[in-house]
């Protein structure tokens, strides 16, 4: 017998880990299905792609923040590095001669396809995390958060000054538009599986132990620095992939595209959904995207009873702030908290020993109140 | 509780009777900006022995445990485990070489479940322990019912047992219990007593017990050591401790 559960504790064995990963993938599948339906409407295409990219971004953020408890203000820096590295790698050689004439030889002479560009973006961001992590991950609490903000400021300024590589503060253009629906949502599936596997691995458990009680984790032989570093590097990789997808969707961007507004967006999505879990990251991204798009529509004017109603411009951004405050007041752990959709297998009772099948696969996850609470759909 | 034995897997070096004790601290000095918390304290703990460490509030008991577990470094002196010098070893190294502890103020991984807490403890083991052993531990500490509960939602007495289970999961050679009976009721304290006996007899651990419950400490210890202002003022048989004028004076002076 197989059933679907929403719970926050680690599955007890390898089979359970596979089930938990499958559960997260199922949640991603529901999101993909909805996205696919909307994608058919031409005006929605870009929104659906941006949504998928944001979901990857928020999951990248969640892998670090959820497992280590350190609120990062720096993840947009990894997105920026992923976008520039992936974008430059994907740009055709002929375009590079025009757009980036001063690019060093090796970079100027190569161009790669969509998938390698994603890996280049992810790897560049992971490398940055690996280099800065040993210093940053020694800090805890507010000091760590502010240090990650410092990382964002430094990276943003370096990108704005490294003119031969980035065109400085001006827009980098000429990145091929390779990002497709399949590209985004297949990446999302891989990223969801990767982060679920990490969360339920020994490394993820150690990171959460350090999050809750560093002294006790060290007394059990856990290295605070190393456990945080793995989460940091993996989350940077995922965030970098999101950046490379973004670059190949928009085709033109500047260092300013990856700054405070983008940071606020990611934080709002993560907090609304629940920073503790992957399922929450998906839900939060969906909720904020819908609110954002509806308000943006109203900003540009909607006819109500024959009269064009215009909301004051900027209201969609202000709404993010309101959503954040409301969540932190009423539901600080987010809509889903640390709970995850998990597929659980149970030894079948003798009477109903039939072929196992996934029960209620299309039933959307149900929010629970407390982490130990469990909502199940059983057949 | 005695129905399910506490599982142990690591093959033990010879127990008491061999000349070198399992854990030996010599001349430990620890200063906190002006205050000398440990002032040349010694400690010897043999495998399979229960040593009671008592002394008035602020006498340096927890500091000594912190220095042995590696949470603090001693300023002078030496710490040896199984003959190896671990004075400068990191906390993680000490954990992996078999030193486990509990904390005076519970330090559990609050958002994790009972089983996850114990699984983290497994990290300190030398590799011999397995997942089955974790299940065995949960059973023998009567935690299997609550294994999937978030630990911060459980009663204080249960949380104390989780902390001991977590320490045992690493299959330690030396177990340091800092006031394990604090906050427990009489029934729970009796249960703890039995548990410490089992740990000693079935795992062959050296167990150091700090507590202010003299009935408990004097009742379960093979030997006691009394600390006062960072110095050892008595070491020997439990029944004799409070016949020493110095010990009585230390406790009265602390009133
Ligand atoms: N991290 C620290 N920084 C400064 N002083 C400390 C620190 N830890 C302990 N002390 C001081 O060292 C002395 C010994 O403290 P310790 O906690 O070891 O006593 P204890 O014997 O465990 O007392 P109790 O029975 O109250 O637990 C106390 O005076 C305490 O204030
Ligand atoms: Mg103490």
PDB file of C-alpha atoms in Angstrom, chain B:
ATOM      1  CA  UNK B   1      13.421  -1.480  31.293  1.00  0.00           C
ATOM      2  CA  UNK B   2      15.943  -4.180  31.970  1.00  0.00           C
ATOM      3  CA  UNK B   3      14.047  -6.426  29.550  1.00  0.00           C
ATOM      4  CA  UNK B   4      15.748  -4.958  26.506  1.00  0.00           C
ATOM      5  CA  UNK B   5      19.504  -4.782  26.897  1.00  0.00           C
ATOM      6  CA  UNK B   6      21.300  -1.629  25.828  1.00  0.00           C
ATOM      7  CA  UNK B   7      23.064  -2.745  22.678  1.00  0.00           C
ATOM      8  CA  UNK B   8      26.792  -2.370  22.355  1.00  0.00           C
ATOM      9  CA  UNK B   9      28.960  -3.297  19.448  1.00  0.00           C
ATOM     10  CA  UNK B  10      32.458  -1.941  19.842  1.00  0.00           C
ATOM     11  CA  UNK B  11      34.872  -4.512  21.179  1.00  0.00           C
ATOM     12  CA  UNK B  12      36.304  -3.235  24.399  1.00  0.00           C
ATOM     13  CA  UNK B  13      39.799  -2.787  25.579  1.00  0.00           C
ATOM     14  CA  UNK B  14      40.405  -4.450  28.938  1.00  0.00           C
ATOM     15  CA  UNK B  15      38.173  -3.142  31.725  1.00  0.00           C
ATOM     16  CA  UNK B  16      39.140  -2.078  35.241  1.00  0.00           C
ATOM     17  CA  UNK B  17      42.203  -3.743  36.603  1.00  0.00           C
ATOM     18  CA  UNK B  18      44.547  -2.632  33.836  1.00  0.00           C
ATOM     19  CA  UNK B  19      46.945  -0.045  35.144  1.00  0.00           C
ATOM     20  CA  UNK B  20      46.281   2.919  32.821  1.00  0.00           C
ATOM     21  CA  UNK B  21      42.765   4.323  33.278  1.00  0.00           C
ATOM     22  CA  UNK B  22      40.643   4.949  30.188  1.00  0.00           C
ATOM     23  CA  UNK B  23      40.430   8.691  30.785  1.00  0.00           C
ATOM     24  CA  UNK B  24      43.006  10.628  32.737  1.00  0.00           C
ATOM     25  CA  UNK B  25      43.088  14.367  33.370  1.00  0.00           C
ATOM     26  CA  UNK B  26      46.154  15.690  35.149  1.00  0.00           C
ATOM     27  CA  UNK B  27      46.630  19.165  36.594  1.00  0.00           C
ATOM     28  CA  UNK B  28      43.856  20.816  34.590  1.00  0.00           C
ATOM     29  CA  UNK B  29      43.784  24.592  34.901  1.00  0.00           C
ATOM     30  CA  UNK B  30      41.040  26.681  33.286  1.00  0.00           C
ATOM     31  CA  UNK B  31      40.780  30.427  33.753  1.00  0.00           C
ATOM     32  CA  UNK B  32      37.961  32.723  32.678  1.00  0.00           C
ATOM     33  CA  UNK B  33      39.394  36.245  32.618  1.00  0.00           C
ATOM     34  CA  UNK B  34      40.519  36.419  36.226  1.00  0.00           C
ATOM     35  CA  UNK B  35      38.377  33.608  37.625  1.00  0.00           C
ATOM     36  CA  UNK B  36      40.125  30.264  37.971  1.00  0.00           C
ATOM     37  CA  UNK B  37      37.377  27.690  37.417  1.00  0.00           C
ATOM     38  CA  UNK B  38      39.736  24.700  37.445  1.00  0.00           C
ATOM     39  CA  UNK B  39      42.826  24.929  39.589  1.00  0.00           C
ATOM     40  CA  UNK B  40      44.935  21.861  38.973  1.00  0.00           C
ATOM     41  CA  UNK B  41      42.137  19.300  38.965  1.00  0.00           C
ATOM     42  CA  UNK B  42      42.866  15.632  38.328  1.00  0.00           C
ATOM     43  CA  UNK B  43      40.471  12.953  37.176  1.00  0.00           C
ATOM     44  CA  UNK B  44      40.808   9.259  36.410  1.00  0.00           C
ATOM     45  CA  UNK B  45      38.049   7.102  35.003  1.00  0.00           C
ATOM     46  CA  UNK B  46      38.362   3.402  34.215  1.00  0.00           C
ATOM     47  CA  UNK B  47      36.327   1.402  31.735  1.00  0.00           C
ATOM     48  CA  UNK B  48      33.232  -0.059  33.395  1.00  0.00           C
ATOM     49  CA  UNK B  49      33.465   2.356  36.298  1.00  0.00           C
ATOM     50  CA  UNK B  50      30.884   4.863  37.532  1.00  0.00           C
ATOM     51  CA  UNK B  51      32.558   7.932  38.999  1.00  0.00           C
ATOM     52  CA  UNK B  52      30.492  10.510  40.854  1.00  0.00           C
ATOM     53  CA  UNK B  53      31.662  14.108  40.561  1.00  0.00           C
ATOM     54  CA  UNK B  54      30.164  16.358  43.206  1.00  0.00           C
ATOM     55  CA  UNK B  55      30.833  19.761  44.691  1.00  0.00           C
ATOM     56  CA  UNK B  56      29.005  22.965  45.532  1.00  0.00           C
ATOM     57  CA  UNK B  57      27.560  25.262  42.845  1.00  0.00           C
ATOM     58  CA  UNK B  58      30.276  26.928  40.832  1.00  0.00           C
ATOM     59  CA  UNK B  59      32.988  24.515  41.939  1.00  0.00           C
ATOM     60  CA  UNK B  60      33.956  23.714  38.350  1.00  0.00           C
ATOM     61  CA  UNK B  61      32.191  20.422  37.604  1.00  0.00           C
ATOM     62  CA  UNK B  62      30.619  21.482  34.323  1.00  0.00           C
ATOM     63  CA  UNK B  63      33.816  23.255  33.340  1.00  0.00           C
ATOM     64  CA  UNK B  64      35.718  19.991  33.810  1.00  0.00           C
ATOM     65  CA  UNK B  65      33.227  18.156  31.579  1.00  0.00           C
ATOM     66  CA  UNK B  66      33.499  20.934  28.979  1.00  0.00           C
ATOM     67  CA  UNK B  67      37.278  20.597  29.008  1.00  0.00           C
ATOM     68  CA  UNK B  68      37.133  16.829  28.561  1.00  0.00           C
ATOM     69  CA  UNK B  69      34.547  16.988  25.748  1.00  0.00           C
ATOM     70  CA  UNK B  70      36.553  19.698  24.013  1.00  0.00           C
ATOM     71  CA  UNK B  71      33.992  22.490  24.283  1.00  0.00           C
ATOM     72  CA  UNK B  72      36.707  24.358  26.223  1.00  0.00           C
ATOM     73  CA  UNK B  73      40.499  24.095  26.055  1.00  0.00           C
ATOM     74  CA  UNK B  74      42.453  23.816  29.293  1.00  0.00           C
ATOM     75  CA  UNK B  75      45.136  26.433  29.893  1.00  0.00           C
ATOM     76  CA  UNK B  76      47.465  23.990  31.628  1.00  0.00           C
ATOM     77  CA  UNK B  77      47.522  20.254  32.213  1.00  0.00           C
ATOM     78  CA  UNK B  78      46.961  17.187  30.122  1.00  0.00           C
ATOM     79  CA  UNK B  79      44.063  14.964  29.028  1.00  0.00           C
ATOM     80  CA  UNK B  80      44.605  11.390  27.889  1.00  0.00           C
ATOM     81  CA  UNK B  81      42.100   8.931  26.495  1.00  0.00           C
ATOM     82  CA  UNK B  82      43.175   5.306  26.321  1.00  0.00           C
ATOM     83  CA  UNK B  83      46.794   6.463  26.620  1.00  0.00           C
ATOM     84  CA  UNK B  84      46.528   8.945  23.715  1.00  0.00           C
ATOM     85  CA  UNK B  85      47.088  12.633  24.384  1.00  0.00           C
ATOM     86  CA  UNK B  86      43.919  14.496  23.359  1.00  0.00           C
ATOM     87  CA  UNK B  87      44.667  17.784  25.118  1.00  0.00           C
ATOM     88  CA  UNK B  88      44.656  19.687  21.828  1.00  0.00           C
ATOM     89  CA  UNK B  89      42.228  17.500  19.886  1.00  0.00           C
ATOM     90  CA  UNK B  90      39.135  19.116  18.361  1.00  0.00           C
ATOM     91  CA  UNK B  91      35.668  18.465  19.690  1.00  0.00           C
ATOM     92  CA  UNK B  92      34.803  16.346  16.677  1.00  0.00           C
ATOM     93  CA  UNK B  93      37.971  14.241  17.088  1.00  0.00           C
ATOM     94  CA  UNK B  94      37.174  13.605  20.748  1.00  0.00           C
ATOM     95  CA  UNK B  95      33.612  12.621  19.886  1.00  0.00           C
ATOM     96  CA  UNK B  96      34.844  10.189  17.270  1.00  0.00           C
ATOM     97  CA  UNK B  97      37.387   8.706  19.642  1.00  0.00           C
ATOM     98  CA  UNK B  98      34.574   7.855  22.052  1.00  0.00           C
ATOM     99  CA  UNK B  99      33.744  10.735  24.391  1.00  0.00           C
ATOM    100  CA  UNK B 100      30.014  11.434  24.637  1.00  0.00           C
ATOM    101  CA  UNK B 101      28.161  13.785  26.929  1.00  0.00           C
ATOM    102  CA  UNK B 102      24.853  15.209  27.991  1.00  0.00           C
ATOM    103  CA  UNK B 103      24.275  18.797  29.037  1.00  0.00           C
ATOM    104  CA  UNK B 104      23.259  20.365  32.330  1.00  0.00           C
ATOM    105  CA  UNK B 105      20.711  22.428  30.419  1.00  0.00           C
ATOM    106  CA  UNK B 106      19.216  20.126  27.809  1.00  0.00           C
ATOM    107  CA  UNK B 107      20.619  20.774  24.365  1.00  0.00           C
ATOM    108  CA  UNK B 108      18.462  18.775  21.991  1.00  0.00           C
ATOM    109  CA  UNK B 109      17.883  19.431  18.305  1.00  0.00           C
ATOM    110  CA  UNK B 110      14.488  20.922  19.044  1.00  0.00           C
ATOM    111  CA  UNK B 111      12.917  20.865  15.579  1.00  0.00           C
ATOM    112  CA  UNK B 112      14.059  17.338  14.822  1.00  0.00           C
ATOM    113  CA  UNK B 113      12.292  14.146  15.811  1.00  0.00           C
ATOM    114  CA  UNK B 114      13.464  11.793  18.529  1.00  0.00           C
ATOM    115  CA  UNK B 115      14.847   9.352  15.957  1.00  0.00           C
ATOM    116  CA  UNK B 116      16.649  12.127  14.087  1.00  0.00           C
ATOM    117  CA  UNK B 117      18.243  13.326  17.324  1.00  0.00           C
ATOM    118  CA  UNK B 118      19.561   9.837  17.975  1.00  0.00           C
ATOM    119  CA  UNK B 119      20.696   9.458  14.352  1.00  0.00           C
ATOM    120  CA  UNK B 120      22.878  12.545  14.706  1.00  0.00           C
ATOM    121  CA  UNK B 121      24.486  10.871  17.707  1.00  0.00           C
ATOM    122  CA  UNK B 122      25.364   7.955  15.432  1.00  0.00           C
ATOM    123  CA  UNK B 123      27.659  10.377  13.621  1.00  0.00           C
ATOM    124  CA  UNK B 124      30.189  10.090  16.448  1.00  0.00           C
ATOM    125  CA  UNK B 125      30.470   6.325  16.140  1.00  0.00           C
ATOM    126  CA  UNK B 126      33.518   4.735  14.615  1.00  0.00           C
ATOM    127  CA  UNK B 127      31.362   3.167  11.934  1.00  0.00           C
ATOM    128  CA  UNK B 128      30.457  -0.062  13.686  1.00  0.00           C
ATOM    129  CA  UNK B 129      27.017   1.147  14.756  1.00  0.00           C
ATOM    130  CA  UNK B 130      24.078   0.716  12.458  1.00  0.00           C
ATOM    131  CA  UNK B 131      20.524   1.842  11.997  1.00  0.00           C
ATOM    132  CA  UNK B 132      19.270  -1.303  13.749  1.00  0.00           C
ATOM    133  CA  UNK B 133      21.262  -0.242  16.745  1.00  0.00           C
ATOM    134  CA  UNK B 134      19.413   3.069  16.792  1.00  0.00           C
ATOM    135  CA  UNK B 135      16.123   1.175  16.845  1.00  0.00           C
ATOM    136  CA  UNK B 136      17.456  -0.982  19.681  1.00  0.00           C
ATOM    137  CA  UNK B 137      18.431   2.119  21.626  1.00  0.00           C
ATOM    138  CA  UNK B 138      15.029   3.691  21.089  1.00  0.00           C
ATOM    139  CA  UNK B 139      13.416   0.508  22.388  1.00  0.00           C
ATOM    140  CA  UNK B 140      15.632   0.126  25.433  1.00  0.00           C
ATOM    141  CA  UNK B 141      15.084   3.760  26.427  1.00  0.00           C
ATOM    142  CA  UNK B 142      11.323   3.442  25.889  1.00  0.00           C
ATOM    143  CA  UNK B 143      11.387   5.974  23.073  1.00  0.00           C
ATOM    144  CA  UNK B 144      10.026   3.915  20.191  1.00  0.00           C
ATOM    145  CA  UNK B 145       6.485   5.215  20.723  1.00  0.00           C
ATOM    146  CA  UNK B 146       7.607   8.809  20.292  1.00  0.00           C
ATOM    147  CA  UNK B 147      10.337   8.155  17.714  1.00  0.00           C
ATOM    148  CA  UNK B 148       8.604  10.294  15.066  1.00  0.00           C
ATOM    149  CA  UNK B 149       7.624  13.133  17.396  1.00  0.00           C
ATOM    150  CA  UNK B 150       9.322  16.517  17.278  1.00  0.00           C
ATOM    151  CA  UNK B 151      11.480  16.455  20.360  1.00  0.00           C
ATOM    152  CA  UNK B 152      10.594  19.923  21.668  1.00  0.00           C
ATOM    153  CA  UNK B 153       6.957  18.848  22.086  1.00  0.00           C
ATOM    154  CA  UNK B 154       7.812  16.075  24.575  1.00  0.00           C
ATOM    155  CA  UNK B 155       7.924  16.081  28.379  1.00  0.00           C
ATOM    156  CA  UNK B 156      11.112  17.019  30.183  1.00  0.00           C
ATOM    157  CA  UNK B 157      11.775  13.520  31.461  1.00  0.00           C
ATOM    158  CA  UNK B 158      11.441  12.082  27.967  1.00  0.00           C
ATOM    159  CA  UNK B 159      13.769  14.737  26.588  1.00  0.00           C
ATOM    160  CA  UNK B 160      16.370  13.720  29.177  1.00  0.00           C
ATOM    161  CA  UNK B 161      16.151  10.133  27.918  1.00  0.00           C
ATOM    162  CA  UNK B 162      16.519  11.322  24.326  1.00  0.00           C
ATOM    163  CA  UNK B 163      19.713  13.111  25.267  1.00  0.00           C
ATOM    164  CA  UNK B 164      21.133   9.940  26.815  1.00  0.00           C
ATOM    165  CA  UNK B 165      20.068   7.895  23.776  1.00  0.00           C
ATOM    166  CA  UNK B 166      21.796  10.398  21.496  1.00  0.00           C
ATOM    167  CA  UNK B 167      24.992  10.160  23.536  1.00  0.00           C
ATOM    168  CA  UNK B 168      24.865   6.345  23.486  1.00  0.00           C
ATOM    169  CA  UNK B 169      24.272   6.176  19.732  1.00  0.00           C
ATOM    170  CA  UNK B 170      27.910   7.035  19.122  1.00  0.00           C
ATOM    171  CA  UNK B 171      28.859   3.903  21.073  1.00  0.00           C
ATOM    172  CA  UNK B 172      31.054   5.884  23.467  1.00  0.00           C
ATOM    173  CA  UNK B 173      33.866   4.638  25.664  1.00  0.00           C
ATOM    174  CA  UNK B 174      33.399   7.513  28.098  1.00  0.00           C
ATOM    175  CA  UNK B 175      29.992   8.933  28.959  1.00  0.00           C
ATOM    176  CA  UNK B 176      29.806  12.269  30.772  1.00  0.00           C
ATOM    177  CA  UNK B 177      26.412  12.937  32.382  1.00  0.00           C
ATOM    178  CA  UNK B 178      26.029  16.501  33.653  1.00  0.00           C
ATOM    179  CA  UNK B 179      23.160  16.509  36.169  1.00  0.00           C
ATOM    180  CA  UNK B 180      21.056  13.866  34.403  1.00  0.00           C
ATOM    181  CA  UNK B 181      18.534  13.732  37.267  1.00  0.00           C
ATOM    182  CA  UNK B 182      17.865  17.475  37.428  1.00  0.00           C
ATOM    183  CA  UNK B 183      14.144  18.045  36.961  1.00  0.00           C
ATOM    184  CA  UNK B 184      13.210  14.354  37.120  1.00  0.00           C
ATOM    185  CA  UNK B 185      10.605  12.979  39.537  1.00  0.00           C
ATOM    186  CA  UNK B 186      11.379  10.108  41.922  1.00  0.00           C
ATOM    187  CA  UNK B 187      10.182   7.407  39.550  1.00  0.00           C
ATOM    188  CA  UNK B 188      12.235   8.793  36.694  1.00  0.00           C
ATOM    189  CA  UNK B 189      15.289   9.095  38.929  1.00  0.00           C
ATOM    190  CA  UNK B 190      15.000   5.440  39.950  1.00  0.00           C
ATOM    191  CA  UNK B 191      14.749   4.520  36.286  1.00  0.00           C
ATOM    192  CA  UNK B 192      17.832   6.591  35.508  1.00  0.00           C
ATOM    193  CA  UNK B 193      19.766   4.785  38.220  1.00  0.00           C
ATOM    194  CA  UNK B 194      18.954   1.446  36.666  1.00  0.00           C
ATOM    195  CA  UNK B 195      19.853   2.743  33.228  1.00  0.00           C
ATOM    196  CA  UNK B 196      23.301   3.900  34.367  1.00  0.00           C
ATOM    197  CA  UNK B 197      23.933   0.456  35.868  1.00  0.00           C
ATOM    198  CA  UNK B 198      22.972  -1.165  32.584  1.00  0.00           C
ATOM    199  CA  UNK B 199      25.162   1.144  30.538  1.00  0.00           C
ATOM    200  CA  UNK B 200      28.112   0.326  32.724  1.00  0.00           C
ATOM    201  CA  UNK B 201      27.595  -3.413  32.844  1.00  0.00           C
ATOM    202  CA  UNK B 202      26.501  -4.056  29.262  1.00  0.00           C
ATOM    203  CA  UNK B 203      28.570  -1.519  27.367  1.00  0.00           C
ATOM    204  CA  UNK B 204      31.589  -1.368  29.631  1.00  0.00           C
ATOM    205  CA  UNK B 205      31.599   2.426  29.382  1.00  0.00           C
ATOM    206  CA  UNK B 206      33.315   4.604  31.890  1.00  0.00           C
ATOM    207  CA  UNK B 207      30.533   6.822  33.237  1.00  0.00           C
ATOM    208  CA  UNK B 208      31.047  10.179  34.937  1.00  0.00           C
ATOM    209  CA  UNK B 209      27.962  11.383  36.788  1.00  0.00           C
ATOM    210  CA  UNK B 210      27.548  14.913  38.116  1.00  0.00           C
ATOM    211  CA  UNK B 211      24.483  15.548  40.244  1.00  0.00           C
ATOM    212  CA  UNK B 212      23.254  17.407  43.274  1.00  0.00           C
ATOM    213  CA  UNK B 213      21.008  14.462  44.225  1.00  0.00           C
ATOM    214  CA  UNK B 214      23.361  12.823  46.750  1.00  0.00           C
ATOM    215  CA  UNK B 215      21.147   9.758  47.073  1.00  0.00           C
ATOM    216  CA  UNK B 216      21.620   9.134  43.394  1.00  0.00           C
ATOM    217  CA  UNK B 217      25.333   9.906  43.149  1.00  0.00           C
ATOM    218  CA  UNK B 218      26.413   8.139  46.326  1.00  0.00           C
ATOM    219  CA  UNK B 219      24.112   5.223  45.485  1.00  0.00           C
ATOM    220  CA  UNK B 220      25.367   4.450  41.994  1.00  0.00           C
ATOM    221  CA  UNK B 221      29.014   5.464  42.075  1.00  0.00           C
ATOM    222  CA  UNK B 222      31.912   3.104  42.571  1.00  0.00           C
ATOM    223  CA  UNK B 223      33.983   6.087  43.576  1.00  0.00           C
ATOM    224  CA  UNK B 224      33.354   9.803  44.074  1.00  0.00           C
ATOM    225  CA  UNK B 225      35.448  12.865  43.657  1.00  0.00           C
ATOM    226  CA  UNK B 226      34.618  16.192  45.314  1.00  0.00           C
ATOM    227  CA  UNK B 227      35.517  19.503  43.683  1.00  0.00           C
ATOM    228  CA  UNK B 228      35.719  22.807  45.468  1.00  0.00           C
ATOM    229  CA  UNK B 229      36.842  26.027  43.791  1.00  0.00           C
ATOM    230  CA  UNK B 230      38.397  24.049  40.983  1.00  0.00           C
ATOM    231  CA  UNK B 231      40.418  21.751  43.238  1.00  0.00           C
ATOM    232  CA  UNK B 232      39.835  18.097  44.081  1.00  0.00           C
ATOM    233  CA  UNK B 233      39.339  17.976  47.853  1.00  0.00           C
ATOM    234  CA  UNK B 234      38.332  14.322  48.178  1.00  0.00           C
ATOM    235  CA  UNK B 235      38.593  11.208  46.072  1.00  0.00           C
ATOM    236  CA  UNK B 236      37.541   7.770  47.269  1.00  0.00           C
ATOM    237  CA  UNK B 237      34.660   5.671  48.538  1.00  0.00           C
ATOM    238  CA  UNK B 238      31.212   7.291  48.293  1.00  0.00           C
ATOM    239  CA  UNK B 239      30.184   6.487  51.883  1.00  0.00           C
ATOM    240  CA  UNK B 240      33.281   8.190  53.265  1.00  0.00           C
ATOM    241  CA  UNK B 241      32.898  11.477  51.381  1.00  0.00           C
ATOM    242  CA  UNK B 242      30.692  13.299  53.835  1.00  0.00           C
ATOM    243  CA  UNK B 243      32.744  12.096  56.798  1.00  0.00           C
ATOM    244  CA  UNK B 244      35.535  14.391  55.613  1.00  0.00           C
ATOM    245  CA  UNK B 245      35.581  17.745  57.426  1.00  0.00           C
ATOM    246  CA  UNK B 246      36.842  19.487  54.255  1.00  0.00           C
ATOM    247  CA  UNK B 247      33.938  18.228  52.204  1.00  0.00           C
ATOM    248  CA  UNK B 248      31.394  19.198  54.838  1.00  0.00           C
ATOM    249  CA  UNK B 249      33.012  22.605  55.174  1.00  0.00           C
ATOM    250  CA  UNK B 250      32.950  23.148  51.397  1.00  0.00           C
ATOM    251  CA  UNK B 251      29.248  22.398  51.257  1.00  0.00           C
ATOM    252  CA  UNK B 252      28.460  24.476  54.354  1.00  0.00           C
ATOM    253  CA  UNK B 253      30.597  27.349  53.116  1.00  0.00           C
ATOM    254  CA  UNK B 254      28.616  27.371  49.931  1.00  0.00           C
ATOM    255  CA  UNK B 255      25.297  27.830  51.741  1.00  0.00           C
TER     256      UNK B 255
END
